[in-house]
Coordinates of C-alpha atoms and ligand atoms in Angstrom, one line a residue:
M27 CA -37.8 104.2 -119.0
A28 CA -34.3 105.2 -118.1
D29 CA -35.4 108.8 -117.8
H30 CA -38.3 107.8 -115.6
S31 CA -36.2 105.8 -113.2
T32 CA -33.7 108.7 -113.0
A33 CA -36.5 111.1 -112.1
A34 CA -37.9 108.7 -109.5
A35 CA -34.4 108.3 -108.0
T36 CA -34.0 112.0 -107.8
L37 CA -37.4 112.4 -106.1
A38 CA -36.7 109.5 -103.7
A39 CA -33.5 111.1 -102.5
P40 CA -34.6 113.5 -99.8
A41 CA -33.0 116.9 -99.7
V42 CA -33.1 116.9 -95.9
P43 CA -32.6 113.4 -94.5
L44 CA -34.0 113.1 -91.0
I45 CA -34.0 110.3 -88.4
D46 CA -37.1 109.7 -86.2
I47 CA -35.4 108.5 -82.9
G48 CA -38.7 107.6 -81.2
I49 CA -41.6 106.0 -83.1
N50 CA -43.9 103.4 -81.6
L51 CA -44.2 101.7 -84.9
A52 CA -45.1 98.3 -83.4
H53 CA -48.3 99.9 -81.9
D54 CA -51.5 98.3 -83.2
S55 CA -52.8 101.6 -84.6
Y56 CA -50.3 100.9 -87.5
D57 CA -51.4 97.3 -88.0
R58 CA -53.6 98.0 -91.0
D59 CA -51.2 100.2 -93.0
R60 CA -47.7 99.9 -91.5
D61 CA -45.9 99.5 -94.9
A62 CA -47.6 102.7 -96.2
V63 CA -46.6 104.6 -93.0
I64 CA -43.0 103.5 -93.6
A65 CA -43.2 104.5 -97.3
R66 CA -44.6 107.9 -96.5
A67 CA -41.9 108.5 -93.9
H68 CA -39.2 107.7 -96.5
A69 CA -40.9 109.9 -99.1
A70 CA -40.8 112.7 -96.5
G71 CA -37.1 112.3 -96.0
V72 CA -37.2 110.2 -92.8
V73 CA -34.4 107.9 -93.9
Q74 CA -34.1 105.9 -90.6
M75 CA -36.2 105.3 -87.6
V76 CA -35.7 103.9 -84.1
V77 CA -38.8 101.8 -83.1
T78 CA -39.5 102.2 -79.4
G79 CA -40.0 99.1 -77.2
A80 CA -42.0 99.7 -74.1
T81 CA -42.8 96.2 -72.9
L82 CA -41.0 92.8 -73.3
A83 CA -43.5 91.8 -76.0
G84 CA -43.5 95.2 -77.6
S85 CA -39.7 95.2 -77.8
A86 CA -39.8 91.8 -79.5
R87 CA -42.2 93.2 -82.1
A88 CA -39.9 96.2 -82.5
V89 CA -37.0 93.9 -83.1
A90 CA -39.0 91.9 -85.7
L91 CA -39.8 95.1 -87.5
A92 CA -36.1 96.2 -87.5
R93 CA -35.1 92.8 -88.9
A94 CA -37.6 93.1 -91.7
H95 CA -36.2 96.5 -92.7
P96 CA -32.4 96.2 -92.2
G97 CA -30.5 99.5 -92.3
R98 CA -33.8 101.5 -92.2
L99 CA -35.5 100.5 -88.9
F100 CA -33.8 99.9 -85.6
A101 CA -35.2 99.0 -82.2
T102 CA -35.0 99.7 -78.6
A103 CA -35.6 97.0 -76.0
G104 CA -37.0 98.1 -72.7
V105 CA -39.8 98.3 -70.1
H106 CA -41.5 101.6 -69.7
P107 CA -42.1 102.8 -66.1
H108 CA -45.8 102.2 -66.6
H109 CA -45.1 98.5 -66.9
A110 CA -42.2 98.4 -64.4
A111 CA -44.2 96.1 -62.0
D112 CA -44.1 93.4 -64.8
L113 CA -40.3 93.3 -64.8
D114 CA -39.1 90.3 -62.8
A115 CA -36.0 88.1 -63.1
A116 CA -37.5 86.0 -65.9
S117 CA -38.6 88.9 -68.1
L118 CA -35.3 90.7 -67.3
A119 CA -33.5 87.7 -68.8
G120 CA -35.7 87.9 -71.9
L121 CA -35.0 91.7 -72.1
A122 CA -31.2 91.1 -71.8
E123 CA -31.4 88.6 -74.7
L124 CA -33.3 91.1 -76.9
A125 CA -30.9 93.9 -75.9
R126 CA -28.0 92.0 -77.4
D127 CA -29.7 91.7 -80.8
P128 CA -27.7 93.6 -83.4
T129 CA -30.9 95.6 -84.5
V130 CA -31.3 96.9 -80.9
V131 CA -29.5 100.3 -80.6
A132 CA -30.7 101.3 -77.1
V133 CA -32.1 100.0 -73.9
G134 CA -35.4 101.5 -73.0
E135 CA -37.7 103.2 -72.9
C136 CA -36.9 103.1 -69.2
G137 CA -37.1 105.7 -66.4
L138 CA -39.6 107.1 -64.0
D139 CA -43.2 108.3 -64.5
Y140 CA -44.8 109.6 -61.3
F141 CA -47.5 111.5 -63.2
R142 CA -49.8 108.5 -63.4
N143 CA -47.9 105.9 -61.2
L144 CA -49.3 103.0 -63.2
S145 CA -46.6 101.0 -61.5
P146 CA -45.6 101.7 -57.9
P147 CA -42.6 104.1 -57.6
A148 CA -40.5 101.4 -55.9
A149 CA -41.0 99.0 -58.8
Q150 CA -40.2 101.9 -61.2
R151 CA -36.9 102.6 -59.5
Q152 CA -36.0 98.9 -59.4
A153 CA -36.7 98.5 -63.1
F154 CA -34.8 101.7 -63.9
H155 CA -31.7 100.4 -62.0
W156 CA -31.9 97.0 -63.7
Q157 CA -32.1 98.6 -67.2
L158 CA -29.2 101.0 -66.6
E159 CA -27.1 98.0 -65.5
L160 CA -28.3 96.1 -68.6
A161 CA -27.3 99.0 -70.9
A162 CA -23.8 99.1 -69.4
R163 CA -23.5 95.3 -69.8
V164 CA -24.4 95.3 -73.5
G165 CA -22.6 98.6 -74.2
K166 CA -25.6 100.4 -75.6
P167 CA -27.2 103.8 -74.8
V168 CA -30.4 104.3 -72.8
F169 CA -33.6 105.7 -74.2
L170 CA -35.1 107.6 -71.2
H171 CA -38.6 108.5 -70.2
Q172 CA -39.3 110.8 -67.3
R173 CA -42.4 112.6 -66.1
D174 CA -43.0 114.3 -62.7
A175 CA -40.0 112.5 -61.3
H176 CA -37.0 114.6 -62.4
D177 CA -35.1 114.8 -59.1
E178 CA -35.1 111.1 -58.5
F179 CA -34.4 110.5 -62.2
I180 CA -31.3 112.6 -62.1
A181 CA -30.2 111.0 -58.8
I182 CA -30.4 107.5 -60.2
L183 CA -28.6 108.4 -63.4
R184 CA -25.9 110.0 -61.3
E185 CA -25.5 106.8 -59.3
H186 CA -24.8 104.9 -62.5
A187 CA -22.5 107.5 -64.0
P188 CA -20.3 107.2 -66.0
H189 CA -21.6 103.8 -67.2
W190 CA -24.3 105.1 -69.5
R191 CA -24.9 107.4 -72.5
G192 CA -28.4 108.3 -73.4
V193 CA -31.2 110.5 -74.5
A194 CA -34.0 112.2 -72.5
H195 CA -36.8 111.3 -74.9
C196 CA -39.7 113.6 -75.4
F197 CA -38.2 116.4 -73.3
T198 CA -41.0 118.7 -72.1
G199 CA -39.4 120.2 -69.0
S200 CA -38.2 123.5 -67.6
A201 CA -35.0 125.4 -68.3
E202 CA -33.7 124.1 -64.9
Q203 CA -34.4 120.5 -65.9
L204 CA -32.8 121.0 -69.3
H205 CA -29.6 122.3 -67.7
A206 CA -29.5 119.4 -65.3
D207 CA -30.0 116.9 -68.1
L208 CA -27.3 118.6 -70.3
Q209 CA -24.9 118.8 -67.3
L210 CA -25.3 115.0 -66.9
G211 CA -24.4 114.5 -70.5
L212 CA -27.8 113.5 -71.9
A213 CA -28.9 114.1 -75.4
I214 CA -32.3 115.8 -75.7
G215 CA -35.2 114.3 -77.8
I216 CA -37.8 116.9 -79.0
T217 CA -41.3 115.9 -80.2
G218 CA -44.3 117.7 -81.6
W219 CA -45.0 118.8 -78.0
I220 CA -43.1 121.9 -79.1
C221 CA -45.8 122.6 -81.7
D222 CA -48.5 122.9 -79.0
E223 CA -48.9 126.6 -78.1
R224 CA -50.9 125.7 -75.0
R225 CA -48.3 123.5 -73.3
G226 CA -45.2 123.5 -75.4
A227 CA -44.5 127.2 -76.0
H228 CA -41.8 127.3 -73.2
L229 CA -39.7 124.9 -75.2
L230 CA -39.2 127.4 -78.0
A231 CA -37.0 129.6 -75.9
L232 CA -34.9 126.6 -74.7
M233 CA -34.1 125.3 -78.2
P234 CA -31.0 127.6 -78.7
Q235 CA -29.6 126.3 -75.5
V236 CA -29.3 122.7 -76.6
P237 CA -25.9 121.9 -78.3
A238 CA -26.5 120.8 -81.9
E239 CA -24.6 117.6 -81.4
R240 CA -27.1 116.6 -78.6
L241 CA -30.4 117.6 -80.2
L242 CA -32.5 114.7 -81.6
L243 CA -35.9 114.7 -83.2
E244 CA -38.8 112.3 -82.8
T245 CA -42.5 112.0 -83.4
D246 CA -43.4 109.6 -80.6
G247 CA -46.2 108.5 -83.0
P248 CA -49.0 107.4 -82.8
Y249 CA -49.0 109.8 -79.9
L250 CA -48.4 113.6 -79.9
L251 CA -49.8 114.6 -83.3
P252 CA -48.4 118.2 -83.8
R253 CA -51.2 120.4 -82.7
D254 CA -50.6 123.0 -85.4
L255 CA -50.5 120.5 -88.3
N256 CA -52.8 121.7 -91.0
P257 CA -54.7 119.8 -92.3
K258 CA -54.8 117.2 -89.5
P259 CA -55.4 113.6 -90.4
A260 CA -59.0 112.5 -89.6
S261 CA -57.6 109.7 -87.5
R262 CA -55.6 112.1 -85.3
R263 CA -52.8 109.5 -85.5
N264 CA -49.3 110.8 -85.5
E265 CA -46.8 109.2 -87.9
P266 CA -43.1 109.6 -88.9
A267 CA -43.9 111.5 -92.1
Y268 CA -44.7 114.5 -89.9
L269 CA -41.1 114.7 -88.5
P270 CA -40.1 117.5 -91.0
H271 CA -43.0 119.6 -89.5
I272 CA -41.5 119.2 -86.1
A273 CA -37.9 119.8 -87.4
A274 CA -39.1 123.1 -89.0
A275 CA -40.5 124.3 -85.7
V276 CA -37.3 123.5 -83.9
A277 CA -35.1 125.0 -86.6
Q278 CA -37.1 128.2 -86.5
A279 CA -36.8 128.4 -82.7
R280 CA -33.1 128.0 -83.0
G281 CA -32.8 130.6 -85.8
E282 CA -31.2 128.1 -88.2
T283 CA -32.2 126.5 -91.5
L284 CA -34.1 123.2 -91.7
E285 CA -31.1 121.8 -93.7
S286 CA -28.7 122.8 -91.0
L287 CA -30.8 121.3 -88.2
A288 CA -31.4 118.1 -90.3
R289 CA -27.7 117.7 -90.8
S290 CA -26.7 118.1 -87.2
S291 CA -29.6 116.0 -85.7
T292 CA -29.0 113.2 -88.2
T293 CA -25.3 113.2 -87.3
A294 CA -26.2 113.3 -83.6
A295 CA -28.6 110.4 -83.9
R296 CA -26.1 108.2 -85.9
A297 CA -23.4 109.0 -83.3
L298 CA -25.6 108.1 -80.2
F299 CA -27.2 104.9 -81.6
A300 CA -24.2 103.9 -83.8
L301 CA -26.5 103.8 -86.9
P302 CA -25.0 103.1 -90.3
T303 CA -25.2 105.7 -93.1
P304 CA -27.5 104.2 -95.7
Ligands
LIG18 ZN1 -42.0 108.0 -73.3

């Protein structure tokens, strides 16, 4: 028995610990098998995860998950630009209460999304300002979403400088946008978008330009299943166990080993979100 437990412990200790900094684990597509998803992630070496909150209710669910898995799961509390029109004084107070919870390691996701404009741009800007102020008040970083709104996004962040730290989650932009983000001091979150040869190929050449201490990895599951994953799950659902696949693509694009990227990105994630070392 002792021999068996030693073997199990050796197997369970991942050679390359990774942190998924953006996983929508409170999403209902995980309702039937969430514990198995978490177990597969740990078996794949994803030792910690930051569960994304995108609405007030979703952020509360993310906090509940983080409380149930102390030291392993953490949460963000925020209102995504799609839902910005729902953010009023009452829900902002609720968000502020959540943001102070010890399991909450960032405010967000927040930002601007003019691709679909599911909330009017003026409401998006207001919600973004409020959440940047909230992050400064609670002393936590921001988890940022931006699509088709880069110039205004940068302008608003600049207005609030130097009172924030944060990550541009799911970066998919151009070299020019990358340089603007880096110049502002943002960390860069890379998803499986980089594994899509139709729309993510331009990111490969940008990877060596991101300083190691500001490069973070995320799946954004259940969205953005890496397109070159083989075999693909029948469900087409992305999950954190696929993070090593994304990490391997990023490491190759940077001309470094998976171990080296894992070490730097894990250190960077712990530094930004003040995560404990398990
Ligand atoms: Zn997002």
